PDB file of C-alpha atoms and ligand atoms in Angstrom:
ATOM      1  CA  MET W 182       0.015  -0.005  -0.040  1.00  0.00           C
ATOM      2  CA  ARG W 183       2.708   2.352   1.049  1.00  0.00           C
ATOM      3  CA  CYS W 184       4.674   1.337  -2.070  1.00  0.00           C
ATOM      4  CA  LEU W 185       1.726   2.213  -4.263  1.00  0.00           C
ATOM      5  CA  LEU W 186       1.275   5.612  -2.608  1.00  0.00           C
ATOM      6  CA  LEU W 187       4.984   6.328  -3.127  1.00  0.00           C
ATOM      7  CA  LEU W 188       4.719   5.324  -6.853  1.00  0.00           C
ATOM      8  CA  LEU W 189       1.708   7.590  -7.237  1.00  0.00           C
ATOM      9  CA  LEU W 190       3.593  10.498  -5.585  1.00  0.00           C
ATOM     10  CA  LEU W 191       6.552   9.937  -7.908  1.00  0.00           C
ATOM     11  CA  LEU W 192       4.261   9.861 -10.933  1.00  0.00           C
ATOM     12  CA  VAL W 193       2.637  13.196  -9.822  1.00  0.00           C
ATOM     13  CA  VAL W 194       6.016  14.767  -9.251  1.00  0.00           C
ATOM     14  CA  ALA W 195       7.321  13.562 -12.576  1.00  0.00           C
ATOM     15  CA  LEU W 196       4.163  14.944 -14.439  1.00  0.00           C
ATOM     16  CA  LEU W 197       4.520  18.199 -12.646  1.00  0.00           C
ATOM     17  CA  ALA W 198       8.134  18.419 -13.543  1.00  0.00           C
ATOM     18  CA  ALA W 199       7.457  17.521 -17.172  1.00  0.00           C
ATOM     19  CA  ASP W 200       4.801  20.006 -17.734  1.00  0.00           C
ATOM     20  CA  ALA W 201       3.622  21.761 -14.730  1.00  0.00           C
ATOM     21  CA  GLU W 202       0.898  23.875 -16.180  1.00  0.00           C
ATOM     22  CA  PRO W 203      -1.337  21.303 -17.889  1.00  0.00           C
ATOM     23  CA  VAL W 204      -1.453  19.169 -14.820  1.00  0.00           C
ATOM     24  CA  LEU W 205      -2.559  22.106 -12.677  1.00  0.00           C
ATOM     25  CA  LEU W 206      -5.084  23.137 -15.313  1.00  0.00           C
ATOM     26  CA  THR W 207      -6.557  19.637 -15.352  1.00  0.00           C
ATOM     27  CA  VAL W 208      -7.030  19.759 -11.599  1.00  0.00           C
ATOM     28  CA  THR W 209      -8.273  23.366 -11.389  1.00  0.00           C
ATOM     29  CA  GLY W 210     -10.093  23.454 -14.608  1.00  0.00           C
ATOM     30  CA  VAL W 211     -13.078  21.312 -13.547  1.00  0.00           C
ATOM     31  CA  PRO W 212     -16.165  23.459 -13.911  1.00  0.00           C
ATOM     32  CA  THR W 213     -17.519  24.697 -10.646  1.00  0.00           C
ATOM     33  CA  GLY W 214     -21.029  25.136 -12.051  1.00  0.00           C
ATOM     34  CA  VAL W 215     -23.014  27.098  -9.503  1.00  0.00           C
ATOM     35  CA  SER W 216     -20.491  29.937  -9.019  1.00  0.00           C
ATOM     36  CA  SER W 217     -20.255  30.482 -12.770  1.00  0.00           C
ATOM     37  CA  GLY W 218     -23.951  31.205 -13.034  1.00  0.00           C
ATOM     38  CA  GLY W 219     -24.716  28.733 -15.861  1.00  0.00           C
ATOM     39  CA  GLY W 220     -21.558  26.763 -16.518  1.00  0.00           C
ATOM     40  CA  GLY W 221     -18.494  27.816 -18.241  1.00  0.00           C
ATOM     41  CA  GLY W 222     -18.635  31.370 -16.935  1.00  0.00           C
ATOM     42  CA  GLU W 223     -15.135  31.183 -15.533  1.00  0.00           C
ATOM     43  CA  TYR W 224     -13.611  30.728 -18.982  1.00  0.00           C
ATOM     44  CA  SER W 225     -12.492  33.333 -21.479  1.00  0.00           C
ATOM     45  CA  ASP W 226     -15.115  34.554 -23.896  1.00  0.00           C
ATOM     46  CA  GLU W 227     -13.332  32.681 -26.729  1.00  0.00           C
ATOM     47  CA  LEU W 228     -13.433  29.318 -24.905  1.00  0.00           C
ATOM     48  CA  TYR W 229     -16.920  29.801 -23.500  1.00  0.00           C
ATOM     49  CA  CYS W 230     -18.373  30.762 -26.797  1.00  0.00           C
ATOM     50  CA  ASP W 231     -16.654  27.852 -28.604  1.00  0.00           C
ATOM     51  CA  GLY W 232     -18.316  25.528 -26.103  1.00  0.00           C
ATOM     52  CA  TRP W 233     -21.657  27.411 -26.454  1.00  0.00           C
ATOM     53  CA  ARG W 234     -21.405  26.959 -30.244  1.00  0.00           C
ATOM     54  CA  LEU W 235     -20.772  23.242 -29.870  1.00  0.00           C
ATOM     55  CA  SER W 236     -23.879  23.113 -27.591  1.00  0.00           C
ATOM     56  CA  VAL W 237     -26.124  24.861 -30.080  1.00  0.00           C
ATOM     57  CA  GLU W 238     -24.802  22.870 -33.071  1.00  0.00           C
ATOM     58  CA  THR W 239     -25.403  19.513 -31.404  1.00  0.00           C
ATOM     59  CA  GLY W 240     -28.783  20.560 -30.042  1.00  0.00           C
ATOM     60  CA  ASN W 241     -27.606  20.196 -26.450  1.00  0.00           C
ATOM     61  CA  ALA W 242     -28.709  23.897 -25.888  1.00  0.00           C
ATOM     62  CA  GLY W 243     -32.357  23.165 -26.687  1.00  0.00           C
ATOM     63  CA  PRO W 244     -34.498  26.145 -27.903  1.00  0.00           C
ATOM     64  CA  TRP W 245     -32.883  29.462 -27.552  1.00  0.00           C
ATOM     65  CA  THR W 246     -33.900  32.974 -28.577  1.00  0.00           C
ATOM     66  CA  ALA W 247     -30.667  35.033 -28.661  1.00  0.00           C
ATOM     67  CA  ILE W 248     -26.950  34.555 -28.629  1.00  0.00           C
ATOM     68  CA  PRO W 249     -25.232  35.205 -25.299  1.00  0.00           C
ATOM     69  CA  PRO W 250     -24.288  38.894 -25.176  1.00  0.00           C
ATOM     70  CA  ARG W 251     -20.646  37.912 -24.416  1.00  0.00           C
ATOM     71  CA  CYS W 252     -20.516  35.872 -27.700  1.00  0.00           C
ATOM     72  CA  LEU W 253     -21.421  38.776 -30.076  1.00  0.00           C
ATOM     73  CA  GLU W 254     -17.772  39.241 -31.111  1.00  0.00           C
ATOM     74  CA  PHE W 255     -17.222  35.531 -31.407  1.00  0.00           C
ATOM     75  CA  VAL W 256     -20.245  35.015 -33.669  1.00  0.00           C
ATOM     76  CA  ARG W 257     -19.201  38.097 -35.751  1.00  0.00           C
ATOM     77  CA  ALA W 258     -15.658  36.702 -36.174  1.00  0.00           C
ATOM     78  CA  TYR W 259     -17.047  33.182 -36.891  1.00  0.00           C
ATOM     79  CA  MET W 260     -19.374  34.360 -39.614  1.00  0.00           C
ATOM     80  CA  GLU W 261     -17.032  36.936 -41.214  1.00  0.00           C
ATOM     81  CA  GLY W 262     -13.786  34.942 -40.857  1.00  0.00           C
ATOM     82  CA  GLU W 263     -12.793  31.786 -42.595  1.00  0.00           C
ATOM     83  CA  ARG W 264     -14.367  29.335 -40.023  1.00  0.00           C
ATOM     84  CA  TYR W 265     -17.923  29.595 -41.319  1.00  0.00           C
ATOM     85  CA  ALA W 266     -16.691  28.980 -44.918  1.00  0.00           C
ATOM     86  CA  SER W 267     -14.387  26.167 -43.818  1.00  0.00           C
ATOM     87  CA  ASP W 268     -17.004  24.411 -41.652  1.00  0.00           C
ATOM     88  CA  SER W 269     -19.507  24.475 -44.387  1.00  0.00           C
ATOM     89  CA  ALA W 270     -16.989  23.222 -46.911  1.00  0.00           C
ATOM     90  CA  VAL W 271     -16.231  20.235 -44.745  1.00  0.00           C
ATOM     91  CA  ALA W 272     -20.020  19.493 -44.414  1.00  0.00           C
ATOM     92  CA  ALA W 273     -20.365  19.843 -48.227  1.00  0.00           C
ATOM     93  CA  ALA W 274     -17.428  17.494 -48.969  1.00  0.00           C
ATOM     94  CA  ASP W 275     -18.992  14.916 -46.532  1.00  0.00           C
ATOM     95  CA  SER W 276     -22.249  15.263 -48.347  1.00  0.00           C
ATOM     96  CA  LEU W 277     -20.747  14.765 -51.785  1.00  0.00           C
ATOM     97  CA  ALA W 278     -18.741  11.740 -50.617  1.00  0.00           C
ATOM     98  CA  PHE W 279     -21.876  10.142 -49.268  1.00  0.00           C
ATOM     99  CA  ALA W 280     -23.916  10.853 -52.411  1.00  0.00           C
ATOM    100  CA  ALA W 281     -21.325   9.370 -54.621  1.00  0.00           C
ATOM    101  CA  ARG W 282     -21.065   6.241 -52.425  1.00  0.00           C
ATOM    102  CA  ALA W 283     -24.866   5.834 -52.189  1.00  0.00           C
ATOM    103  CA  LEU W 284     -25.339   6.153 -55.952  1.00  0.00           C
ATOM    104  CA  SER W 285     -22.525   3.771 -56.873  1.00  0.00           C
ATOM    105  CA  SER W 286     -24.062   1.132 -54.489  1.00  0.00           C
ATOM    106  CA  GLY W 287     -27.403   1.462 -56.102  1.00  0.00           C
ATOM    107  CA  GLY W 288     -29.023   3.206 -53.090  1.00  0.00           C
ATOM    108  CA  GLY W 289     -30.520   6.048 -55.045  1.00  0.00           C
ATOM    109  CA  GLY W 290     -33.406   4.240 -56.680  1.00  0.00           C
ATOM    110  CA  ALA W 291     -35.093   5.474 -59.803  1.00  0.00           C
ATOM    111  CA  ARG W 292     -35.467   9.109 -58.588  1.00  0.00           C
ATOM    112  CA  PRO W 293     -32.660   9.958 -56.174  1.00  0.00           C
ATOM    113  CA  ALA W 294     -33.288  13.349 -54.618  1.00  0.00           C
ATOM    114  CA  TRP W 295     -31.513  15.848 -52.298  1.00  0.00           C
ATOM    115  CA  VAL W 296     -33.460  18.330 -50.151  1.00  0.00           C
ATOM    116  CA  PHE W 297     -31.878  21.725 -49.478  1.00  0.00           C
ATOM    117  CA  ASP W 298     -33.128  24.298 -47.039  1.00  0.00           C
ATOM    118  CA  VAL W 299     -32.704  27.941 -48.403  1.00  0.00           C
ATOM    119  CA  ASP W 300     -31.769  30.434 -45.594  1.00  0.00           C
ATOM    120  CA  GLU W 301     -28.300  29.807 -43.983  1.00  0.00           C
ATOM    121  CA  THR W 302     -28.017  26.755 -46.314  1.00  0.00           C
ATOM    122  CA  LEU W 303     -28.029  27.751 -49.951  1.00  0.00           C
ATOM    123  CA  LEU W 304     -28.105  31.427 -49.274  1.00  0.00           C
ATOM    124  CA  THR W 305     -26.340  33.260 -46.439  1.00  0.00           C
ATOM    125  CA  ASN W 306     -28.161  36.159 -44.711  1.00  0.00           C
ATOM    126  CA  ALA W 307     -24.887  37.342 -43.224  1.00  0.00           C
ATOM    127  CA  PRO W 308     -25.159  40.788 -44.771  1.00  0.00           C
ATOM    128  CA  TYR W 309     -28.526  41.206 -43.006  1.00  0.00           C
ATOM    129  CA  TYR W 310     -27.327  39.924 -39.652  1.00  0.00           C
ATOM    130  CA  ALA W 311     -24.185  42.042 -39.876  1.00  0.00           C
ATOM    131  CA  VAL W 312     -26.346  45.148 -39.442  1.00  0.00           C
ATOM    132  CA  ASN W 313     -28.809  43.412 -37.125  1.00  0.00           C
ATOM    133  CA  GLY W 314     -26.685  42.228 -34.207  1.00  0.00           C
ATOM    134  CA  TRP W 315     -25.648  38.808 -35.421  1.00  0.00           C
ATOM    135  CA  GLY W 316     -28.460  37.084 -33.633  1.00  0.00           C
ATOM    136  CA  SER W 317     -28.204  39.134 -30.378  1.00  0.00           C
ATOM    137  CA  LEU W 318     -31.519  40.994 -31.188  1.00  0.00           C
ATOM    138  CA  GLU W 319     -34.946  39.582 -31.192  1.00  0.00           C
ATOM    139  CA  PHE W 320     -35.980  38.422 -34.720  1.00  0.00           C
ATOM    140  CA  ASN W 321     -37.734  41.223 -36.623  1.00  0.00           C
ATOM    141  CA  GLU W 322     -40.026  39.676 -39.255  1.00  0.00           C
ATOM    142  CA  THR W 323     -40.757  42.968 -40.957  1.00  0.00           C
ATOM    143  CA  SER W 324     -37.091  43.980 -41.600  1.00  0.00           C
ATOM    144  CA  PHE W 325     -36.180  40.361 -42.470  1.00  0.00           C
ATOM    145  CA  ASP W 326     -38.976  40.207 -45.043  1.00  0.00           C
ATOM    146  CA  GLU W 327     -37.778  43.508 -46.535  1.00  0.00           C
ATOM    147  CA  TRP W 328     -34.326  41.991 -46.844  1.00  0.00           C
ATOM    148  CA  VAL W 329     -35.796  38.940 -48.548  1.00  0.00           C
ATOM    149  CA  ASP W 330     -37.527  41.181 -51.089  1.00  0.00           C
ATOM    150  CA  VAL W 331     -34.221  42.827 -51.958  1.00  0.00           C
ATOM    151  CA  ALA W 332     -33.266  39.347 -53.204  1.00  0.00           C
ATOM    152  CA  LYS W 333     -29.483  39.913 -52.948  1.00  0.00           C
ATOM    153  CA  ALA W 334     -28.462  37.232 -50.373  1.00  0.00           C
ATOM    154  CA  PRO W 335     -25.204  35.729 -51.602  1.00  0.00           C
ATOM    155  CA  ALA W 336     -24.728  31.960 -52.021  1.00  0.00           C
ATOM    156  CA  LEU W 337     -22.926  30.029 -49.306  1.00  0.00           C
ATOM    157  CA  PRO W 338     -20.016  29.096 -51.614  1.00  0.00           C
ATOM    158  CA  ALA W 339     -19.678  25.447 -50.333  1.00  0.00           C
ATOM    159  CA  SER W 340     -23.405  24.845 -50.889  1.00  0.00           C
ATOM    160  CA  LEU W 341     -23.347  26.186 -54.456  1.00  0.00           C
ATOM    161  CA  LYS W 342     -20.494  23.928 -55.253  1.00  0.00           C
ATOM    162  CA  LEU W 343     -22.243  20.921 -53.695  1.00  0.00           C
ATOM    163  CA  TYR W 344     -25.519  21.757 -55.454  1.00  0.00           C
ATOM    164  CA  ASN W 345     -23.784  21.713 -58.810  1.00  0.00           C
ATOM    165  CA  GLU W 346     -21.909  18.551 -58.047  1.00  0.00           C
ATOM    166  CA  LEU W 347     -25.068  16.758 -56.969  1.00  0.00           C
ATOM    167  CA  GLN W 348     -26.771  17.840 -60.102  1.00  0.00           C
ATOM    168  CA  GLY W 349     -23.848  16.525 -62.047  1.00  0.00           C
ATOM    169  CA  LEU W 350     -24.405  13.141 -60.418  1.00  0.00           C
ATOM    170  CA  GLY W 351     -28.009  13.169 -61.697  1.00  0.00           C
ATOM    171  CA  ILE W 352     -29.661  13.794 -58.333  1.00  0.00           C
ATOM    172  CA  HIS W 353     -32.909  15.717 -58.353  1.00  0.00           C
ATOM    173  CA  ILE W 354     -32.741  18.876 -56.289  1.00  0.00           C
ATOM    174  CA  ILE W 355     -35.665  19.936 -54.077  1.00  0.00           C
ATOM    175  CA  LEU W 356     -35.681  23.116 -52.230  1.00  0.00           C
ATOM    176  CA  LEU W 357     -37.800  23.124 -49.018  1.00  0.00           C
ATOM    177  CA  THR W 358     -37.943  26.446 -47.194  1.00  0.00           C
ATOM    178  CA  GLY W 359     -39.715  27.849 -44.263  1.00  0.00           C
ATOM    179  CA  ARG W 360     -40.353  30.993 -46.355  1.00  0.00           C
ATOM    180  CA  SER W 361     -43.899  31.619 -47.363  1.00  0.00           C
ATOM    181  CA  GLU W 362     -45.597  31.319 -50.829  1.00  0.00           C
ATOM    182  CA  PHE W 363     -45.849  35.179 -51.098  1.00  0.00           C
ATOM    183  CA  GLN W 364     -41.995  35.142 -51.128  1.00  0.00           C
ATOM    184  CA  ARG W 365     -41.683  32.836 -54.075  1.00  0.00           C
ATOM    185  CA  ASN W 366     -40.677  35.405 -56.652  1.00  0.00           C
ATOM    186  CA  ALA W 367     -38.225  37.109 -54.400  1.00  0.00           C
ATOM    187  CA  THR W 368     -36.733  33.708 -53.473  1.00  0.00           C
ATOM    188  CA  GLN W 369     -36.455  32.556 -57.129  1.00  0.00           C
ATOM    189  CA  VAL W 370     -34.863  35.845 -58.139  1.00  0.00           C
ATOM    190  CA  ASN W 371     -32.395  35.614 -55.265  1.00  0.00           C
ATOM    191  CA  LEU W 372     -31.509  32.001 -55.900  1.00  0.00           C
ATOM    192  CA  LEU W 373     -30.755  32.778 -59.689  1.00  0.00           C
ATOM    193  CA  PHE W 374     -28.866  35.920 -58.580  1.00  0.00           C
ATOM    194  CA  ALA W 375     -26.716  33.687 -56.329  1.00  0.00           C
ATOM    195  CA  GLY W 376     -26.025  31.166 -59.147  1.00  0.00           C
ATOM    196  CA  TYR W 377     -28.494  28.376 -58.467  1.00  0.00           C
ATOM    197  CA  HIS W 378     -30.433  27.014 -61.368  1.00  0.00           C
ATOM    198  CA  SER W 379     -32.527  23.983 -62.630  1.00  0.00           C
ATOM    199  CA  TRP W 380     -34.081  22.916 -59.301  1.00  0.00           C
ATOM    200  CA  GLU W 381     -36.841  20.391 -59.535  1.00  0.00           C
ATOM    201  CA  LYS W 382     -39.169  22.024 -56.989  1.00  0.00           C
ATOM    202  CA  LEU W 383     -39.153  25.049 -54.757  1.00  0.00           C
ATOM    203  CA  ILE W 384     -41.493  24.329 -51.815  1.00  0.00           C
ATOM    204  CA  LEU W 385     -42.750  27.175 -49.673  1.00  0.00           C
ATOM    205  CA  ARG W 386     -45.163  27.382 -46.736  1.00  0.00           C
ATOM    206  CA  GLN W 387     -48.842  27.488 -47.904  1.00  0.00           C
ATOM    207  CA  SER W 388     -51.617  29.002 -45.765  1.00  0.00           C
ATOM    208  CA  PRO W 389     -52.405  25.733 -43.932  1.00  0.00           C
ATOM    209  CA  ASP W 390     -48.706  25.465 -42.998  1.00  0.00           C
ATOM    210  CA  ILE W 391     -48.658  28.775 -41.110  1.00  0.00           C
ATOM    211  CA  GLY W 392     -48.249  28.039 -37.476  1.00  0.00           C
ATOM    212  CA  LYS W 393     -46.827  24.567 -37.941  1.00  0.00           C
ATOM    213  CA  THR W 394     -43.398  23.942 -36.573  1.00  0.00           C
ATOM    214  CA  ALA W 395     -40.692  23.511 -39.148  1.00  0.00           C
ATOM    215  CA  VAL W 396     -40.362  19.820 -38.158  1.00  0.00           C
ATOM    216  CA  GLN W 397     -44.037  19.157 -38.842  1.00  0.00           C
ATOM    217  CA  TYR W 398     -44.186  21.142 -42.067  1.00  0.00           C
ATOM    218  CA  LYS W 399     -40.989  19.774 -43.498  1.00  0.00           C
ATOM    219  CA  SER W 400     -41.640  16.208 -42.538  1.00  0.00           C
ATOM    220  CA  GLU W 401     -44.996  16.381 -44.247  1.00  0.00           C
ATOM    221  CA  ARG W 402     -43.368  17.659 -47.415  1.00  0.00           C
ATOM    222  CA  ARG W 403     -40.694  14.905 -47.350  1.00  0.00           C
ATOM    223  CA  ALA W 404     -43.502  12.336 -46.927  1.00  0.00           C
ATOM    224  CA  ALA W 405     -45.230  13.810 -49.966  1.00  0.00           C
ATOM    225  CA  LEU W 406     -41.978  13.704 -52.001  1.00  0.00           C
ATOM    226  CA  GLU W 407     -41.477  10.010 -51.117  1.00  0.00           C
ATOM    227  CA  ALA W 408     -45.127   9.352 -52.118  1.00  0.00           C
ATOM    228  CA  GLU W 409     -44.274  10.929 -55.518  1.00  0.00           C
ATOM    229  CA  GLY W 410     -41.458   8.439 -55.947  1.00  0.00           C
ATOM    230  CA  PHE W 411     -38.438  10.415 -54.854  1.00  0.00           C
ATOM    231  CA  LYS W 412     -35.840   8.621 -52.809  1.00  0.00           C
ATOM    232  CA  ILE W 413     -34.518  11.335 -50.463  1.00  0.00           C
ATOM    233  CA  LEU W 414     -30.803  10.405 -50.221  1.00  0.00           C
ATOM    234  CA  GLY W 415     -29.668  13.525 -48.433  1.00  0.00           C
ATOM    235  CA  ASN W 416     -30.980  16.613 -46.672  1.00  0.00           C
ATOM    236  CA  SER W 417     -28.926  19.657 -45.968  1.00  0.00           C
ATOM    237  CA  GLY W 418     -30.092  22.330 -43.462  1.00  0.00           C
ATOM    238  CA  ASP W 419     -28.723  24.697 -40.824  1.00  0.00           C
ATOM    239  CA  GLN W 420     -31.466  23.732 -38.326  1.00  0.00           C
ATOM    240  CA  TRP W 421     -32.240  20.372 -36.727  1.00  0.00           C
ATOM    241  CA  SER W 422     -35.815  21.211 -37.573  1.00  0.00           C
ATOM    242  CA  ASP W 423     -34.830  21.026 -41.267  1.00  0.00           C
ATOM    243  CA  LEU W 424     -33.620  17.460 -40.694  1.00  0.00           C
ATOM    244  CA  LEU W 425     -35.559  15.718 -37.920  1.00  0.00           C
ATOM    245  CA  GLY W 426     -39.004  14.077 -38.201  1.00  0.00           C
ATOM    246  CA  LEU W 427     -40.191  11.171 -40.296  1.00  0.00           C
ATOM    247  CA  PRO W 428     -39.619  10.326 -43.015  1.00  0.00           C
ATOM    248  CA  MET W 429     -35.942  11.341 -42.748  1.00  0.00           C
ATOM    249  CA  ALA W 430     -33.412  11.366 -45.555  1.00  0.00           C
ATOM    250  CA  THR W 431     -31.012   8.494 -45.750  1.00  0.00           C
ATOM    251  CA  ARG W 432     -28.500  10.925 -44.292  1.00  0.00           C
ATOM    252  CA  SER W 433     -28.970  14.402 -42.985  1.00  0.00           C
ATOM    253  CA  PHE W 434     -26.271  17.103 -43.007  1.00  0.00           C
ATOM    254  CA  LYS W 435     -26.263  19.853 -40.448  1.00  0.00           C
ATOM    255  CA  LEU W 436     -24.700  23.076 -41.572  1.00  0.00           C
ATOM    256  CA  PRO W 437     -23.429  25.507 -39.048  1.00  0.00           C
ATOM    257  CA  ASN W 438     -25.526  28.439 -37.760  1.00  0.00           C
ATOM    258  CA  PRO W 439     -24.584  30.214 -34.585  1.00  0.00           C
ATOM    259  CA  MET W 440     -27.035  33.129 -35.194  1.00  0.00           C
ATOM    260  CA  TYR W 441     -30.492  31.739 -34.525  1.00  0.00           C
ATOM    261  CA  PHE W 442     -32.625  28.714 -33.625  1.00  0.00           C
ATOM    262  CA  ILE W 443     -35.867  27.573 -35.317  1.00  0.00           C
ATOM    263  CA  SER W 444     -37.958  24.766 -33.755  1.00  0.00           C
TER     264      SER W 444
HETATM  265  C1  NAG L 634     -39.747  39.611 -58.288  1.00  0.00           C
HETATM  266  O1  NAG L 634     -38.961  39.936 -57.153  1.00  0.00           O
HETATM  267  C2  NAG L 634     -37.924  40.893 -57.448  1.00  0.00           C
HETATM  268  C3  NAG L 634     -37.074  41.000 -56.179  1.00  0.00           C
HETATM  269  O2  NAG L 634     -37.814  41.253 -55.075  1.00  0.00           O
HETATM  270  C4  NAG L 634     -38.543  42.207 -57.971  1.00  0.00           C
HETATM  271  O3  NAG L 634     -37.564  43.119 -58.282  1.00  0.00           O
HETATM  272  C5  NAG L 634     -39.472  41.898 -59.093  1.00  0.00           C
HETATM  273  O4  NAG L 634     -40.148  43.115 -59.402  1.00  0.00           O
HETATM  274  C6  NAG L 634     -40.456  40.893 -58.807  1.00  0.00           C
HETATM  275  N1  NAG L 634     -41.291  40.522 -59.996  1.00  0.00           N
HETATM  276  C7  NAG L 634     -42.560  40.346 -59.982  1.00  0.00           C
HETATM  277  C8  NAG L 634     -43.166  39.941 -61.300  1.00  0.00           C
HETATM  278  O5  NAG L 634     -43.161  40.373 -58.944  1.00  0.00           O
END
């Protein structure tokens, strides 16, 4: 017993000598929870907000209405820097690799299809959010609808590339958006402006869909697509509510969005 303790002590001393700081960090870095007022509060904004982003991307955070005030600069830097572009490029590459594998193994059926969401998936509204607090302010439907009418949201570059590559593989492209039917023209004009073309369908909310959650509305439309004979191989969206609910695509691809949550 005494021998074991001595060994343990020696090990600790050796570790401390080798790299004093990490060992101390490991010991003192355990979150204290209560005193931090919500977890992670004792960390720098950069570390905390990275953890917060992981939490919202995985869905751990559950429904939320605004980004934490201390993460405003983090979200701005994420969206305007290279990380947003890079994260979406990795998601797009995984999507393409899956699509190619699925088709080559005969998993696409007679009418293989891919469902894309529009906002923060094919198009980025970063120019709107840049002048509207990056998700720190309450959603303003009036000003967002005005922005939609301008029809100048740029493409998310990784998604445009994926869109063209999937089309090249012969996959039918279906656009399924939470936007409403009255926004069809502006949406089409914007998609063409951003470089998208030849989609098979652009599905928008009809009057009976108003008030439905995105999960319900989008699941119903996926069911209708399957009833029409489409095999939904993949589904790309920036919200879990674009992807969850039955029927689901063979594989779903979650794109990053640290700015807002839709249930
Ligand atoms: C379609 O939408 C664009 C962009 O909002 C607008 O400039 C154009 O006038 C609209 N066209 C029609 C026919 O409504």
